[in-house]
XYZ file of N, CA and C in Angstrom:
453
model
N 0.848 -1.185 0.000
C 0.000 0.000 0.000
C 0.892 1.246 0.000
N 0.611 2.202 -0.886
C 1.449 3.392 -0.950
C 1.304 4.245 0.309
N 2.345 4.988 0.597
C 2.342 5.903 1.734
C 1.481 7.104 1.369
N 0.364 7.274 2.049
C -0.581 8.339 1.706
C -0.233 9.675 2.363
N 0.999 9.804 2.845
C 1.416 11.079 3.412
C 2.271 11.875 2.443
N 2.529 11.345 1.278
C 3.467 11.977 0.351
C 2.999 13.370 -0.065
N 3.938 14.294 -0.072
C 3.682 15.655 -0.531
C 4.525 15.899 -1.777
N 3.871 16.343 -2.844
C 4.570 16.749 -4.062
C 4.751 18.260 -4.008
N 5.992 18.703 -4.174
C 6.310 20.126 -4.131
C 6.816 20.549 -5.506
N 6.107 21.498 -6.120
C 6.486 22.022 -7.436
C 6.990 23.445 -7.255
N 8.304 23.614 -7.411
C 8.926 24.922 -7.207
C 10.222 24.967 -8.002
N 10.408 26.024 -8.771
C 11.614 26.134 -9.593
C 12.795 26.755 -8.857
N 12.585 27.256 -7.658
C 13.663 27.889 -6.902
C 14.467 26.839 -6.135
N 15.738 26.687 -6.509
C 16.596 25.728 -5.809
C 16.755 26.105 -4.343
N 16.851 27.390 -4.056
C 17.003 27.832 -2.671
C 15.771 27.486 -1.838
N 14.588 27.785 -2.366
C 13.358 27.483 -1.632
C 13.181 25.981 -1.451
N 13.515 25.221 -2.483
C 13.415 23.767 -2.398
C 14.344 23.224 -1.321
N 15.564 23.705 -1.293
C 16.522 23.259 -0.281
C 16.031 23.591 1.125
N 15.511 24.789 1.311
C 14.995 25.176 2.625
C 13.816 24.309 3.043
N 12.909 24.022 2.114
C 11.780 23.151 2.436
C 12.252 21.751 2.810
N 13.194 21.210 2.047
C 13.745 19.888 2.373
C 14.322 19.878 3.779
N 15.105 20.897 4.098
C 15.733 20.962 5.416
C 14.697 21.115 6.526
N 13.685 21.939 6.297
C 12.659 22.142 7.320
C 11.871 20.864 7.575
N 11.499 20.155 6.514
C 10.788 18.890 6.704
C 11.686 17.862 7.378
N 12.934 17.789 6.950
C 13.859 16.809 7.526
C 14.066 17.064 9.015
N 14.149 18.317 9.374
C 14.385 18.652 10.782
C 13.140 18.458 11.641
N 11.981 18.825 11.132
C 10.769 18.787 11.953
C 9.947 17.522 11.780
N 9.895 16.990 10.572
C 9.049 15.818 10.290
C 9.710 14.922 9.244
N 10.798 14.258 9.612
C 11.525 13.438 8.634
C 10.728 12.237 8.127
N 9.643 11.906 8.808
C 8.830 10.762 8.394
C 7.936 11.063 7.193
N 7.803 12.314 6.828
C 6.929 12.693 5.715
C 7.696 12.553 4.405
N 7.230 11.672 3.515
C 7.910 11.541 2.218
C 7.591 12.733 1.316
N 8.614 13.209 0.653
C 8.486 14.356 -0.245
C 8.978 13.979 -1.629
N 8.372 14.577 -2.641
C 8.888 14.517 -4.002
C 8.918 15.951 -4.500
N 9.947 16.271 -5.254
C 10.121 17.625 -5.773
C 10.183 17.594 -7.289
N 9.520 18.552 -7.908
C 9.665 18.807 -9.339
C 9.969 20.290 -9.485
N 10.745 20.628 -10.524
C 11.219 22.008 -10.620
C 10.550 22.832 -11.715
N 9.448 22.315 -12.252
C 8.716 23.105 -13.247
C 7.293 22.581 -13.377
N 6.453 23.399 -13.997
C 5.046 23.045 -14.114
C 4.786 21.820 -14.970
N 5.533 21.662 -16.056
C 5.339 20.490 -16.914
C 5.667 19.214 -16.153
N 6.738 19.235 -15.377
C 7.102 18.056 -14.582
C 6.025 17.755 -13.541
N 5.413 18.783 -12.976
C 4.322 18.564 -12.019
C 3.155 17.843 -12.693
N 2.795 18.292 -13.890
C 1.697 17.644 -14.611
C 2.070 16.216 -14.998
N 3.296 16.007 -15.441
C 3.744 14.653 -15.790
C 3.710 13.740 -14.572
N 4.175 14.236 -13.431
C 4.162 13.428 -12.210
C 2.725 13.046 -11.850
N 1.843 14.025 -11.819
C 0.461 13.764 -11.414
C -0.257 12.826 -12.374
N 0.055 12.924 -13.650
C -0.577 12.057 -14.653
C 0.108 10.703 -14.753
N 1.253 10.550 -14.093
C 1.998 9.291 -14.183
C 2.579 9.074 -15.566
N 3.058 10.154 -16.178
C 3.613 10.076 -17.526
C 5.130 9.999 -17.498
N 5.653 9.422 -18.574
C 7.092 9.392 -18.858
C 7.874 8.872 -17.660
N 8.825 9.633 -17.158
C 9.698 9.142 -16.086
C 8.966 8.921 -14.770
N 7.713 9.376 -14.669
C 6.921 9.218 -13.449
C 5.874 8.110 -13.565
N 5.964 7.289 -14.588
C 4.940 6.277 -14.848
C 4.888 5.187 -13.781
N 5.989 4.877 -13.152
C 6.037 3.813 -12.146
C 5.518 4.350 -10.813
N 4.264 4.019 -10.481
C 3.656 4.531 -9.251
C 4.263 3.908 -7.994
N 4.962 2.798 -8.115
C 5.634 2.253 -6.933
C 6.823 3.137 -6.548
N 7.407 3.820 -7.519
C 8.523 4.738 -7.248
C 8.072 6.192 -7.167
N 6.956 6.489 -7.772
C 6.427 7.859 -7.813
C 4.961 7.844 -7.391
N 4.704 7.584 -6.107
C 3.312 7.443 -5.664
C 2.517 8.735 -5.802
N 1.217 8.557 -5.877
C 0.332 9.708 -5.976
C 0.378 10.484 -4.661
N 0.452 11.809 -4.717
C 0.578 12.596 -3.482
C -0.745 12.798 -2.756
N -0.619 13.065 -1.493
C -1.768 13.448 -0.669
C -2.033 14.945 -0.809
N -0.974 15.690 -1.128
C -1.053 17.144 -1.216
C -0.064 17.636 -2.264
N -0.467 18.638 -3.018
C 0.429 19.337 -3.936
C 0.694 20.726 -3.375
N 1.969 21.022 -3.103
C 2.396 22.383 -2.765
C 2.912 23.002 -4.054
N 2.312 24.098 -4.461
C 2.525 24.623 -5.804
C 2.976 26.075 -5.789
N 4.159 26.321 -6.330
C 4.619 27.693 -6.551
C 3.921 28.223 -7.801
N 3.636 29.499 -7.824
C 2.946 30.075 -8.986
C 3.896 30.543 -10.070
N 4.997 31.115 -9.675
C 5.897 31.786 -10.614
C 6.974 30.829 -11.108
N 6.614 30.006 -12.071
C 7.558 29.082 -12.698
C 7.580 29.379 -14.190
N 8.729 29.189 -14.839
C 8.819 29.490 -16.270
C 8.029 28.493 -17.119
N 7.672 28.916 -18.283
C 6.955 28.139 -19.305
C 5.573 27.711 -18.826
N 5.471 26.703 -17.999
C 4.179 26.271 -17.462
C 4.106 26.783 -16.026
N 3.278 27.787 -15.810
C 3.200 28.420 -14.493
C 2.382 27.577 -13.521
N 2.452 27.946 -12.266
C 1.614 27.293 -11.270
C 0.137 27.488 -11.560
N -0.224 28.645 -12.098
C -1.619 28.865 -12.495
C -2.038 27.848 -13.554
N -1.161 27.627 -14.532
C -1.455 26.651 -15.587
C -1.620 25.250 -15.007
N -0.740 24.884 -14.082
C -0.830 23.563 -13.445
C -2.140 23.443 -12.682
N -2.477 24.449 -11.916
C -3.707 24.427 -11.127
C -4.933 24.281 -12.020
N -4.975 25.043 -13.093
C -6.101 24.940 -14.029
C -6.164 23.543 -14.638
N -5.018 22.990 -15.013
C -4.957 21.648 -15.591
C -5.439 20.600 -14.588
N -4.978 20.698 -13.334
C -5.386 19.738 -12.298
C -6.901 19.736 -12.153
N -7.492 20.898 -12.092
C -8.944 20.979 -11.881
C -9.740 20.547 -13.114
N -9.089 20.496 -14.272
C -9.750 20.017 -15.490
C -9.655 18.505 -15.664
N -8.835 17.839 -14.864
C -8.640 16.390 -14.978
C -9.590 15.672 -14.024
N -10.454 14.834 -14.561
C -11.441 14.148 -13.723
C -10.788 13.392 -12.572
N -9.667 12.751 -12.821
C -9.021 11.960 -11.787
C -8.194 12.758 -10.803
N -8.075 14.050 -11.026
C -7.237 14.880 -10.154
C -8.008 15.979 -9.434
N -9.250 16.193 -9.796
C -10.013 17.329 -9.276
C -10.017 17.431 -7.760
N -10.007 16.273 -7.102
C -10.109 16.273 -5.638
C -8.765 16.384 -4.934
N -7.680 16.399 -5.679
C -6.365 16.523 -5.064
C -6.243 17.883 -4.371
N -5.941 17.906 -3.082
C -5.730 19.191 -2.417
C -4.495 19.899 -2.974
N -4.674 21.163 -3.315
C -3.580 21.980 -3.837
C -3.444 23.207 -2.947
N -2.275 23.328 -2.334
C -1.959 24.508 -1.532
C -0.907 25.308 -2.287
N -1.248 26.510 -2.646
C -0.290 27.391 -3.302
C 0.685 27.875 -2.234
N 1.974 27.744 -2.531
C 3.040 28.226 -1.646
C 3.960 29.071 -2.512
N 3.822 30.377 -2.387
C 4.482 31.283 -3.318
C 4.961 32.541 -2.608
N 5.772 33.311 -3.284
C 6.277 34.555 -2.694
C 5.331 35.733 -2.919
N 4.364 35.575 -3.795
C 3.463 36.680 -4.131
C 2.352 36.839 -3.093
N 2.193 38.071 -2.636
C 1.049 38.387 -1.780
C 0.099 39.350 -2.488
N 0.174 39.374 -3.811
C -0.654 40.269 -4.614
C -2.105 39.777 -4.647
N -3.060 40.653 -4.338
C -4.463 40.244 -4.350
C -4.893 39.596 -5.666
N -4.390 40.079 -6.790
C -4.775 39.490 -8.083
C -4.328 38.033 -8.171
N -3.125 37.721 -7.676
C -2.645 36.335 -7.689
C -3.458 35.469 -6.739
N -3.744 35.996 -5.561
C -4.531 35.248 -4.575
C -5.908 34.932 -5.144
N -6.577 35.944 -5.678
C -7.917 35.744 -6.236
C -7.898 34.768 -7.401
N -6.917 34.909 -8.277
C -6.842 34.009 -9.439
C -6.621 32.566 -8.993
N -5.749 32.363 -8.018
C -5.492 31.003 -7.535
C -6.769 30.377 -6.977
N -7.502 31.122 -6.174
C -8.752 30.577 -5.635
C -9.787 30.377 -6.738
N -9.847 31.295 -7.694
C -10.779 31.131 -8.817
C -10.485 29.861 -9.608
N -9.208 29.485 -9.679
C -8.813 28.279 -10.421
C -8.935 27.004 -9.586
N -9.285 27.143 -8.315
C -9.541 25.957 -7.502
C -8.527 25.635 -6.430
N -7.666 26.578 -6.068
C -6.723 26.323 -4.973
C -7.495 26.078 -3.682
N -6.987 25.168 -2.868
C -7.588 24.902 -1.568
C -7.010 25.794 -0.477
N -5.846 26.359 -0.735
C -5.168 27.195 0.244
C -4.159 28.073 -0.496
N -3.866 29.232 0.076
C -2.878 30.143 -0.503
C -1.983 30.617 0.627
N -0.697 30.311 0.526
C 0.258 30.617 1.584
C 1.423 31.397 0.979
N 1.757 32.509 1.609
C 2.933 33.272 1.195
C 4.143 32.660 1.893
N 5.199 32.420 1.121
C 6.403 31.787 1.668
C 6.945 32.590 2.846
N 7.255 31.897 3.924
C 7.822 32.583 5.088
C 9.198 33.165 4.773
N 9.561 34.173 5.532
C 10.852 34.826 5.311
C 11.869 34.507 6.401
N 11.460 33.764 7.435
C 12.409 33.364 8.480
C 12.381 31.849 8.629
N 13.481 31.309 9.132
C 13.578 29.868 9.361
C 12.524 29.399 10.364
N 12.330 30.149 11.424
C 11.355 29.774 12.446
C 9.949 29.706 11.852
N 9.618 30.677 11.031
C 8.294 30.671 10.396
C 8.159 29.518 9.405
N 9.238 29.170 8.720
C 9.194 28.037 7.792
C 8.979 26.734 8.555
N 9.677 26.540 9.643
C 9.470 25.337 10.454
C 8.041 25.276 10.989
N 7.520 26.408 11.433
C 6.139 26.453 11.916
C 5.165 26.116 10.793
N 5.429 26.633 9.601
C 4.575 26.330 8.454
C 4.587 24.838 8.141
N 5.758 24.234 8.121
C 5.876 22.803 7.829
C 5.077 21.992 8.848
N 5.175 22.343 10.111
C 4.421 21.629 11.145
C 2.921 21.819 10.972
N 2.523 23.032 10.625
C 1.103 23.303 10.403
C 0.583 22.541 9.190
N 1.349 22.543 8.100
C 0.949 21.792 6.903
C 0.756 20.320 7.237
N 1.729 19.744 7.922
C 1.651 18.332 8.300
C 0.407 18.077 9.149
N 0.222 18.898 10.177
C -0.891 18.664 11.095
C -2.240 18.799 10.381
N -2.407 19.864 9.614
C -3.702 20.072 8.968
C -3.950 19.084 7.827
N -3.051 19.065 6.824
C -3.313 18.299 5.610
C -3.169 16.796 5.788
N -2.307 16.357 6.700
C -2.062 14.922 6.835
C -2.755 14.297 8.036
N -3.314 15.114 8.932
C -3.975 14.561 10.110
C -5.416 15.028 10.265
N -5.659 16.316 10.199
C -7.012 16.820 10.412
C -7.891 16.719 9.174
N -7.354 17.086 8.040
C -8.131 17.105 6.807
C -8.550 15.694 6.406
N -9.805 15.535 6.064
C -10.321 14.243 5.618
C -10.195 14.139 4.104
N -9.608 13.041 3.653
C -9.434 12.824 2.215
C -10.760 12.470 1.558
N -10.953 12.897 0.322
C -12.142 12.466 -0.422
C -11.989 11.017 -0.867
N -13.086 10.427 -1.264
C -13.071 9.076 -1.819
C -12.426 9.149 -3.197
N -11.369 8.401 -3.370
C -10.628 8.459 -4.633
C -10.846 7.229 -5.501
N -11.803 6.403 -5.165
C -12.049 5.234 -6.016
C -12.389 5.695 -7.427
N -11.722 5.090 -8.374
C -11.947 5.452 -9.767
C -11.120 6.644 -10.218
N -10.374 7.222 -9.294
C -9.504 8.346 -9.636
C -8.058 7.882 -9.556
N -7.146 8.743 -9.966
C -5.724 8.400 -9.913
C -5.267 8.117 -8.495
N -5.815 8.839 -7.548
C -5.336 8.697 -6.176
C -5.904 7.447 -5.548
């Protein structure tokens, strides 16, 4: 049975990715993470295409953490694509981005984001965010029935 705690993180910033890895490792090393560095790779992972086809090595995530500002295929594009896929519509998507612009926030929610979080600027706040994400999305939040869906 796949580990249903897996979090897929789509972010093109190597620095932000490294910080997230370190924060999870320090606070919750038991949570499996997968990282993709662009929007196309996020869609390929979620669809189980190409290098992500083996679900035993690339399990379906419980949560997608999605940066908005990625080149070529943006986080907005990924979010819109996810909500258009019958087998992915119920996947929780939390936007984790540096933008606090009302237009970005509104657009993300209009496209179906479940949450919008501005990236923390301190290590302490990042650790607190990681703990909150784990507690809410992996413990409190109830998963939808995924029978017949990818998940």
